[in-house]
Short mmCIF file of N, CA and C in Angstrom, two decimals:
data_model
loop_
_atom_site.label_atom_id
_atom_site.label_comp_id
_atom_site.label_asym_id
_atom_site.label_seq_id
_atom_site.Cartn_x
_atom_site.Cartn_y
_atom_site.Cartn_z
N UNK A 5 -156.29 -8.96 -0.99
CA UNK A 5 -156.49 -10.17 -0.23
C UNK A 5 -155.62 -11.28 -0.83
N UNK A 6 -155.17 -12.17 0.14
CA UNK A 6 -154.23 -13.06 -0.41
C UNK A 6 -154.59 -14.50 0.57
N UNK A 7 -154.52 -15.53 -0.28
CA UNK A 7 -154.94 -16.93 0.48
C UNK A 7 -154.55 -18.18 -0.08
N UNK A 8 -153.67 -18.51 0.86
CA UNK A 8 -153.03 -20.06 0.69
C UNK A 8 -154.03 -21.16 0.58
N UNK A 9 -154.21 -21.63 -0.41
CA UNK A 9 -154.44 -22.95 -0.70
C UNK A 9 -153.77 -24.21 -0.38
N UNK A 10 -153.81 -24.54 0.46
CA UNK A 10 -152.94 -25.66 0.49
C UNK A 10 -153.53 -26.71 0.96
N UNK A 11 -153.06 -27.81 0.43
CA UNK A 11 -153.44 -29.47 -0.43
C UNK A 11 -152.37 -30.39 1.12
N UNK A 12 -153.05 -31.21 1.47
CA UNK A 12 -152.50 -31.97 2.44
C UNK A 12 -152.13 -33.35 1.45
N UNK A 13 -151.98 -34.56 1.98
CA UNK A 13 -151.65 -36.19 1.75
C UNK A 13 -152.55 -36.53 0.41
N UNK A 14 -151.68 -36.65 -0.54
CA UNK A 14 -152.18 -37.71 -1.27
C UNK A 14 -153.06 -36.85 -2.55
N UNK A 15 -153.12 -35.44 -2.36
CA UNK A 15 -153.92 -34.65 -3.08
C UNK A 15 -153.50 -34.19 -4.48
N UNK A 16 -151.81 -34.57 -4.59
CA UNK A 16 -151.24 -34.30 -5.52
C UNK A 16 -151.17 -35.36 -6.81
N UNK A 17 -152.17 -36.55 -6.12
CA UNK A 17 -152.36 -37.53 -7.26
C UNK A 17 -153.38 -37.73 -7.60
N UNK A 18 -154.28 -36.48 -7.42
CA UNK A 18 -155.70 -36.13 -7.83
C UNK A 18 -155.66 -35.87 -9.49
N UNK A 19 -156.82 -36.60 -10.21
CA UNK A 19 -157.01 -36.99 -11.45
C UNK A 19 -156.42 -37.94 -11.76
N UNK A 20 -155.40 -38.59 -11.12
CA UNK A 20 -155.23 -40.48 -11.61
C UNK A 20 -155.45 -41.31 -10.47
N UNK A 21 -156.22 -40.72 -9.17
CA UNK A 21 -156.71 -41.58 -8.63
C UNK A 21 -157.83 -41.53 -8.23
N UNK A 22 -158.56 -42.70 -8.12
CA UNK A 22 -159.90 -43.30 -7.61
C UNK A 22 -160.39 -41.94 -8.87
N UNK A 23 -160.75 -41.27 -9.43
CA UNK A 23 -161.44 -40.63 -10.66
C UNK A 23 -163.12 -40.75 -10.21
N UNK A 24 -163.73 -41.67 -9.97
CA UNK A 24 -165.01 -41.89 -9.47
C UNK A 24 -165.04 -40.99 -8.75
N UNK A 25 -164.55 -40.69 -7.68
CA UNK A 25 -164.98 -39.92 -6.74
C UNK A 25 -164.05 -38.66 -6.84
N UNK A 26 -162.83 -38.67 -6.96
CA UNK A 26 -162.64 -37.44 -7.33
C UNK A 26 -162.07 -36.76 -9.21
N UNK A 27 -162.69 -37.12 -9.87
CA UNK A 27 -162.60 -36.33 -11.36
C UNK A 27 -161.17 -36.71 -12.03
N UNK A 28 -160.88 -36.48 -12.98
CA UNK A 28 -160.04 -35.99 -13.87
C UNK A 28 -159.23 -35.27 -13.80
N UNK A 29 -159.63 -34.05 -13.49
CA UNK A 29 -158.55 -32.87 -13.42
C UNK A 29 -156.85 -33.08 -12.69
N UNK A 30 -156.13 -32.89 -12.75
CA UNK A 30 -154.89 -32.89 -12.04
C UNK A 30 -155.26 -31.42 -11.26
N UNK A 31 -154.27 -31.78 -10.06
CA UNK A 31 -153.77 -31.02 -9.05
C UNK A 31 -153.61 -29.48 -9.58
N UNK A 32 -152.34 -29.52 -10.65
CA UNK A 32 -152.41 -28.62 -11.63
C UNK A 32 -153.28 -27.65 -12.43
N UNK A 33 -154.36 -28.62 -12.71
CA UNK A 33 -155.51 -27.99 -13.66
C UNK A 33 -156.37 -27.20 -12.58
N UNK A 34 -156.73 -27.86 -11.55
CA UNK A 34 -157.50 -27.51 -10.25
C UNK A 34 -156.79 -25.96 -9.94
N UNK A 35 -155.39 -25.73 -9.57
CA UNK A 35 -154.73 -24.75 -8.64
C UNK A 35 -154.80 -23.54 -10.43
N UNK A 36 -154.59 -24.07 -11.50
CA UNK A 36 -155.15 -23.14 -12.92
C UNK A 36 -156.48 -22.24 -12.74
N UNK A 37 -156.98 -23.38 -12.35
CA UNK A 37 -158.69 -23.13 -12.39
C UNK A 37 -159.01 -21.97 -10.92
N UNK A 38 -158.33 -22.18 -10.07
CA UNK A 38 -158.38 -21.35 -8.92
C UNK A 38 -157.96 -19.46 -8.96
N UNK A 39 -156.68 -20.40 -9.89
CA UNK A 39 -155.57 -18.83 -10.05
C UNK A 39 -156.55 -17.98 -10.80
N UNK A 40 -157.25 -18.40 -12.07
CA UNK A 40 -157.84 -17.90 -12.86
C UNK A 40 -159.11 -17.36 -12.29
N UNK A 41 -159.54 -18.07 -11.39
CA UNK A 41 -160.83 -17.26 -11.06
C UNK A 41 -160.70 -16.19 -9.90
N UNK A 42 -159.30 -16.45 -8.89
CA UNK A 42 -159.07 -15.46 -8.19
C UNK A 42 -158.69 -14.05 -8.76
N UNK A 43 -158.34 -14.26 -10.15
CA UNK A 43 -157.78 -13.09 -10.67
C UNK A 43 -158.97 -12.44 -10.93
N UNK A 44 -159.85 -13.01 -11.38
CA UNK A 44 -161.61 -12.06 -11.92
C UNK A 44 -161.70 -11.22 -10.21
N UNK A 45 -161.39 -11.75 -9.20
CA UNK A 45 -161.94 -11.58 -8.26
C UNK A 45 -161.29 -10.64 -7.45
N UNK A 46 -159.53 -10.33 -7.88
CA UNK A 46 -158.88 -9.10 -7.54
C UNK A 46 -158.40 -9.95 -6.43
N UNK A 47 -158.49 -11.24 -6.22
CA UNK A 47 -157.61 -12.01 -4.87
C UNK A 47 -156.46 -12.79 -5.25
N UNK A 48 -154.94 -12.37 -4.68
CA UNK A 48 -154.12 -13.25 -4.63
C UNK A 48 -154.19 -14.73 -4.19
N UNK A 49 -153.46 -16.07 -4.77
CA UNK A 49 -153.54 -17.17 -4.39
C UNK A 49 -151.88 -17.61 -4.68
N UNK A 50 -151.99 -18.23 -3.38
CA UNK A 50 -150.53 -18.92 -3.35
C UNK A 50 -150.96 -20.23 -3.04
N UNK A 51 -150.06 -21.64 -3.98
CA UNK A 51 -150.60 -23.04 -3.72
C UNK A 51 -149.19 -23.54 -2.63
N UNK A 52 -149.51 -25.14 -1.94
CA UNK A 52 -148.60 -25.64 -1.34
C UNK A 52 -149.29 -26.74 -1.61
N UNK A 53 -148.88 -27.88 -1.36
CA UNK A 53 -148.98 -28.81 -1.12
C UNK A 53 -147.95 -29.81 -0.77
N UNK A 54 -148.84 -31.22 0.26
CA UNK A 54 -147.28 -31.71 1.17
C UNK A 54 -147.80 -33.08 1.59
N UNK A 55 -146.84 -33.82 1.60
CA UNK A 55 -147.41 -35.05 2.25
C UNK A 55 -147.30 -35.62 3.37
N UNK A 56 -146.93 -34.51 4.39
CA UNK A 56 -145.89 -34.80 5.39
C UNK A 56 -146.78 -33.44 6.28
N UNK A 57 -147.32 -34.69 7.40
CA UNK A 57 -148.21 -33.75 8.29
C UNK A 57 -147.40 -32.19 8.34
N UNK A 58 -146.05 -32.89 8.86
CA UNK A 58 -145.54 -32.05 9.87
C UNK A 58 -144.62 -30.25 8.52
N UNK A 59 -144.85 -30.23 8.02
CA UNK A 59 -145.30 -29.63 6.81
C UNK A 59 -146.15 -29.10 6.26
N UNK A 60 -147.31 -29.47 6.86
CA UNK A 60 -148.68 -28.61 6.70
C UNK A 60 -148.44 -27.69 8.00
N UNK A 61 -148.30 -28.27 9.42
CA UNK A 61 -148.50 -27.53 10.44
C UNK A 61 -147.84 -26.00 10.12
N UNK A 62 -146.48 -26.94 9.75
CA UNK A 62 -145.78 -25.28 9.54
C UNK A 62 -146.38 -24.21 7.86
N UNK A 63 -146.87 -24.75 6.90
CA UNK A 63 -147.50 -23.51 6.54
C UNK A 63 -148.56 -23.14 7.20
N UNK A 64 -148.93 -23.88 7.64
CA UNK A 64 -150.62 -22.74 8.66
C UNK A 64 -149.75 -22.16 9.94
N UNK A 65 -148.49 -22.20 10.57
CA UNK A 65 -148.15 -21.54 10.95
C UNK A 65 -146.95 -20.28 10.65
N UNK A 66 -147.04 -20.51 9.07
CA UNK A 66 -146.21 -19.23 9.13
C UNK A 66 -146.82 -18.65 8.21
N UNK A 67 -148.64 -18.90 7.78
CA UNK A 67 -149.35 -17.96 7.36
C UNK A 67 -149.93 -16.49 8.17
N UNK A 68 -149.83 -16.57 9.04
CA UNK A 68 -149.94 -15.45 10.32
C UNK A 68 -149.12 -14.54 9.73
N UNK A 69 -149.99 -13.74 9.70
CA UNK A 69 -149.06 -12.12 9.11
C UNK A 69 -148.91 -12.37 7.51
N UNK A 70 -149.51 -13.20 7.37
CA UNK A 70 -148.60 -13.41 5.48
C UNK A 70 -150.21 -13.51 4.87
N UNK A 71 -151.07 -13.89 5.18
CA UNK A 71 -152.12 -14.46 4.04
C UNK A 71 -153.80 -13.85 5.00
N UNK A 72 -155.09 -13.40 4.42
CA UNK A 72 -155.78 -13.12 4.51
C UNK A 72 -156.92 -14.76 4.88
N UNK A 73 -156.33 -15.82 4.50
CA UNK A 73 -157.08 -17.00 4.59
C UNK A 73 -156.51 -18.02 4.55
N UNK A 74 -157.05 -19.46 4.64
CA UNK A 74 -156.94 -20.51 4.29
C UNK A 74 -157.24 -21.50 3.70
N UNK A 75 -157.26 -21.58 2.66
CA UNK A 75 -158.30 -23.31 2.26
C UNK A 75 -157.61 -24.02 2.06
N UNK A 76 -157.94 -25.13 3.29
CA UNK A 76 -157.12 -26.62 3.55
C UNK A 76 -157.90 -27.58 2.83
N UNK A 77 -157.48 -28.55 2.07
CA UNK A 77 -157.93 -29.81 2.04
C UNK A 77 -156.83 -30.98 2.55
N UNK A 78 -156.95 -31.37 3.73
CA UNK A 78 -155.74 -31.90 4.53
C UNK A 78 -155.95 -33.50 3.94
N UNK A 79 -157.05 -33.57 3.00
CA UNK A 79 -156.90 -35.32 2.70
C UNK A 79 -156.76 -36.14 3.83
N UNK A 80 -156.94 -37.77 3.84
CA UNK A 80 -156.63 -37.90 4.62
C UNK A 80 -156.04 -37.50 6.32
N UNK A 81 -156.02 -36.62 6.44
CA UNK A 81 -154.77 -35.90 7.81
C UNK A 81 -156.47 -35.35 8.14
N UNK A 82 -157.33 -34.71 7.58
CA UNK A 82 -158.62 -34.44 8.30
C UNK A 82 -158.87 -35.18 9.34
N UNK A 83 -159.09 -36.76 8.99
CA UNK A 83 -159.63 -37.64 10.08
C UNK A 83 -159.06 -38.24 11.32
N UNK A 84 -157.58 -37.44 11.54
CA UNK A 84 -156.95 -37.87 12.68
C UNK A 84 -155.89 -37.07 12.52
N UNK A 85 -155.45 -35.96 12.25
CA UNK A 85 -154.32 -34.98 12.61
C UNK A 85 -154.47 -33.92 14.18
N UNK A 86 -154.47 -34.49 14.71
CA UNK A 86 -154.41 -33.51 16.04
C UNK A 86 -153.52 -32.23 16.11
N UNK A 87 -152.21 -32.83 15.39
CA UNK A 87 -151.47 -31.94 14.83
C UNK A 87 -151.86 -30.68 14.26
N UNK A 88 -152.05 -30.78 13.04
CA UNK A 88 -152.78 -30.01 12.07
C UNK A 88 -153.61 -29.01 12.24
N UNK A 89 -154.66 -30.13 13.82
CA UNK A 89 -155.94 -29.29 14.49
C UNK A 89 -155.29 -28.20 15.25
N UNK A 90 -154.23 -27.97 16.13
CA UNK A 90 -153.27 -27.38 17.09
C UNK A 90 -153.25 -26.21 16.08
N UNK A 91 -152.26 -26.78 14.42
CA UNK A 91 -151.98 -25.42 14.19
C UNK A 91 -153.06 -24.88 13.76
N UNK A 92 -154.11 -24.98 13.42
CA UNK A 92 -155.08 -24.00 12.54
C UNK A 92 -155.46 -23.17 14.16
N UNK A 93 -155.65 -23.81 15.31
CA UNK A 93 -156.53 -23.17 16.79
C UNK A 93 -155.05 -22.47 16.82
N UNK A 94 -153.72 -22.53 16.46
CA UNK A 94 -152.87 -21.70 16.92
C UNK A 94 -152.60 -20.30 16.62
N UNK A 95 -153.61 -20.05 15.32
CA UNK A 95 -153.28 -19.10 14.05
C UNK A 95 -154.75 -17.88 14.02
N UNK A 96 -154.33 -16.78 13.85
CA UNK A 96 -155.68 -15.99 13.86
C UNK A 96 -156.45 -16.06 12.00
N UNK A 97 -155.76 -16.62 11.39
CA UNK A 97 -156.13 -16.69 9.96
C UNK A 97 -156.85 -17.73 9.88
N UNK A 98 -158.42 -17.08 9.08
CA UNK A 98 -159.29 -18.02 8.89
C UNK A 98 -158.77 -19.26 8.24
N UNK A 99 -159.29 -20.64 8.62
CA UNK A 99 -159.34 -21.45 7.56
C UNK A 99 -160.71 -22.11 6.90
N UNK A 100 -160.27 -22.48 5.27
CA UNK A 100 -161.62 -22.92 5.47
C UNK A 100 -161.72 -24.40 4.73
N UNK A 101 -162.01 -25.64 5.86
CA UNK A 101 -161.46 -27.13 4.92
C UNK A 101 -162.65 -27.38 4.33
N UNK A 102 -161.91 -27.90 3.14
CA UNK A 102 -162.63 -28.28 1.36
C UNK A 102 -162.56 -29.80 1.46
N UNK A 103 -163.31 -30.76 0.72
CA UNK A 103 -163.25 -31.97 0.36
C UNK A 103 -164.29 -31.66 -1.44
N UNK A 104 -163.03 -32.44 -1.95
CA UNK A 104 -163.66 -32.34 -3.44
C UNK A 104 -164.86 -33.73 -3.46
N UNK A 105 -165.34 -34.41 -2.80
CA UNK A 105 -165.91 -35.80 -2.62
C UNK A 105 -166.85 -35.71 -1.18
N UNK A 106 -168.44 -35.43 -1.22
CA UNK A 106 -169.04 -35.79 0.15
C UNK A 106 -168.58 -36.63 0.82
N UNK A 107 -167.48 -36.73 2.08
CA UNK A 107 -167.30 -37.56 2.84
C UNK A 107 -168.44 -37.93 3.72
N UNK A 108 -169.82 -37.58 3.39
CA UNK A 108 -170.61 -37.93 4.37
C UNK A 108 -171.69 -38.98 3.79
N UNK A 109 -171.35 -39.22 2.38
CA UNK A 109 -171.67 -40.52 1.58
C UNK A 109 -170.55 -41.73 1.17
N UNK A 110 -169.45 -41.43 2.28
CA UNK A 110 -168.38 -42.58 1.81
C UNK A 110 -168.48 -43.23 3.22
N UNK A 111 -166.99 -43.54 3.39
CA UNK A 111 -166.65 -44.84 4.21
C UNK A 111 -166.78 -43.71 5.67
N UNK A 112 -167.59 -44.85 6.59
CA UNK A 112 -167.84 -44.38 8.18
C UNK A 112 -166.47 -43.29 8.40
N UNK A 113 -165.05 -44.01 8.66
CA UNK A 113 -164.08 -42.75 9.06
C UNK A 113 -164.15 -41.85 7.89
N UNK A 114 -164.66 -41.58 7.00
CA UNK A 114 -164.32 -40.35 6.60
C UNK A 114 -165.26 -39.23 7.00
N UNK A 115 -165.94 -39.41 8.04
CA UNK A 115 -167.31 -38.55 8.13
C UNK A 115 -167.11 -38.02 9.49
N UNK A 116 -165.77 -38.35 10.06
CA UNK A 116 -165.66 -37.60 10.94
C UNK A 116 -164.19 -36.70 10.91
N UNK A 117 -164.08 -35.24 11.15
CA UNK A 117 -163.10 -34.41 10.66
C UNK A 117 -162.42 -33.78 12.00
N UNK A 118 -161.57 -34.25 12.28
CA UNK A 118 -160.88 -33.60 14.02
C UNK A 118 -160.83 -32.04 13.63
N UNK A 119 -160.78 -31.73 12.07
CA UNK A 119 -160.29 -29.87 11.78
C UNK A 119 -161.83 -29.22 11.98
N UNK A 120 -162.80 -30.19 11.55
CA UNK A 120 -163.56 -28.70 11.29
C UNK A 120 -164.09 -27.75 12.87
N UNK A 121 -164.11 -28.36 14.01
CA UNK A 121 -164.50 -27.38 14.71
C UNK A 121 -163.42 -26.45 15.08
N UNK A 122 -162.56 -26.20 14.51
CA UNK A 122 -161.52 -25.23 15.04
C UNK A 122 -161.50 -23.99 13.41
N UNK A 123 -162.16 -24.39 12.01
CA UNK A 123 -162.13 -23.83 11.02
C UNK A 123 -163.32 -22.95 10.96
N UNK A 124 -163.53 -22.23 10.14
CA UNK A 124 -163.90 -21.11 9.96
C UNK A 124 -165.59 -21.52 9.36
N UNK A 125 -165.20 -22.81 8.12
CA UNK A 125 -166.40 -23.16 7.63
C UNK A 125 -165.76 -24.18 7.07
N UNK A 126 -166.95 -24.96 6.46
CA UNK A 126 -166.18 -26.57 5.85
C UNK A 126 -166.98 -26.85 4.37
N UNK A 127 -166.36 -26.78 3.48
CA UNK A 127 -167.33 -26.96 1.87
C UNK A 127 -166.81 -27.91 1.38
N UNK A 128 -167.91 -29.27 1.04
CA UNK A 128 -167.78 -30.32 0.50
C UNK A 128 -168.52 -31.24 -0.70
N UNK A 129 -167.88 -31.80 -1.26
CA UNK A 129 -169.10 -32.48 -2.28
C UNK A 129 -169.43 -31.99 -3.07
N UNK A 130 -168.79 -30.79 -3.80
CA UNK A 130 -168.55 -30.25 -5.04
C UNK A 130 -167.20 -30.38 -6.45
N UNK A 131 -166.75 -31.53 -5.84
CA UNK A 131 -165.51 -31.50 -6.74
C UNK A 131 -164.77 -30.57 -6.79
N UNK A 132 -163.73 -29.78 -8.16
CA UNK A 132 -162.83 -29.41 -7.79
C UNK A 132 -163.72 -27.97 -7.21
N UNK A 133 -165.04 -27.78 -7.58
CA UNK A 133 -165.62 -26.50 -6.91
C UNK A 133 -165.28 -25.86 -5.90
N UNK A 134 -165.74 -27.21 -4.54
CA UNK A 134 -165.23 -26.85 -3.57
C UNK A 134 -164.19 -26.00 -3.26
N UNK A 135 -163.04 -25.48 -4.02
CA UNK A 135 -162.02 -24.79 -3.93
C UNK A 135 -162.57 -23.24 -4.27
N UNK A 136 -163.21 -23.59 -5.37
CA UNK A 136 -164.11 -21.91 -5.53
C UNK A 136 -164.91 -21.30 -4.94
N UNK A 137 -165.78 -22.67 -4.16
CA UNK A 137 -166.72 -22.01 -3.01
C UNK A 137 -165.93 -21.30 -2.16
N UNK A 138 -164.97 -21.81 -1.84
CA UNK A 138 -164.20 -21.81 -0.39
C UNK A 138 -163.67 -20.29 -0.54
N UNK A 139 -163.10 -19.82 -1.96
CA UNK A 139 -162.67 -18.87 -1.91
C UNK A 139 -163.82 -18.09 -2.27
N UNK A 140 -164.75 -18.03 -2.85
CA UNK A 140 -165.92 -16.70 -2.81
C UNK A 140 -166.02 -16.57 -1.09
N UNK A 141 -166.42 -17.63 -0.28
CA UNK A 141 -166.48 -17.29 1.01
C UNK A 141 -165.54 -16.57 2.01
N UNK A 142 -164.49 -16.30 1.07
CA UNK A 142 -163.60 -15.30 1.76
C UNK A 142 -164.07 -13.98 1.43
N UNK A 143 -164.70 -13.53 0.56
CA UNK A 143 -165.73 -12.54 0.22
C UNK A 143 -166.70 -11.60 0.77
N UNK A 144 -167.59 -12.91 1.68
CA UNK A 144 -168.49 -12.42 2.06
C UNK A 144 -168.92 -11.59 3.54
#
């Protein structure tokens, strides 16, 4: 099994920003922490990350045929990428969007997500967890 991780807007300055809500860790330490536990788990992981909608669309569309899954955290681009939404409904590969921070205890727009009814499942409010949930749930 093999599954793209990939990090939308703004995710790559995770651990020096806002820290309150999302931790310490760098981007880096997070996609460490992933690699390492996919390996216990016998699952390949490939990372991306991008800040540029139109850059996400195209890895969720040229994961088709290439990857067993998805876990998006589109940052920002969740709450208004129509784009984004197109490619995941365009693609037969699950996705599954992560938020390291309950967006459903922050600011009003962040509590609404144009991706998740087109995704597979949505895990949030676990910090960098969320990334581990996301991938045991390719598992089950």
């Amino acid at each position: 099994m093999t599954i793209l991780v990939l990090n939308g807007v703004n995710i790559n300055m995770t651990g020096r920003r806002e820290q309150g809500v999302y931790g310490t860790q760098t981007l880096r330490e997070i996609n460490e922490r992933i690699c390492s536990y996919a390996e216990k788990l016998g699952v390949t992981v490939k990372f991306f990350q991008n800040n540029n909608e139109g850059e996400i669309c195209t890895a969720i569309q040229s994961a088709e045929g290439k990857y067993d899954g998805i876990i998006l955290n589109a940052g920002a681009f969740t709450h208004y990428s129509y784009a984004i939404r197109d490619a995941i409904a365009s693609v037969s590969v699950p996705v599954v969007e992560v938020h390291m921070s309950n967006v459903h205890a922050r600011e009003e727009f962040r509590r609404n997500s144009v991706l998740t009814p087109v995704c597979r499942g949505e895990i949030l409010g676990f910090g960098a967890n969320s990334y581990i949930l996301a991938l045991e749930s390719f598992l089950l």
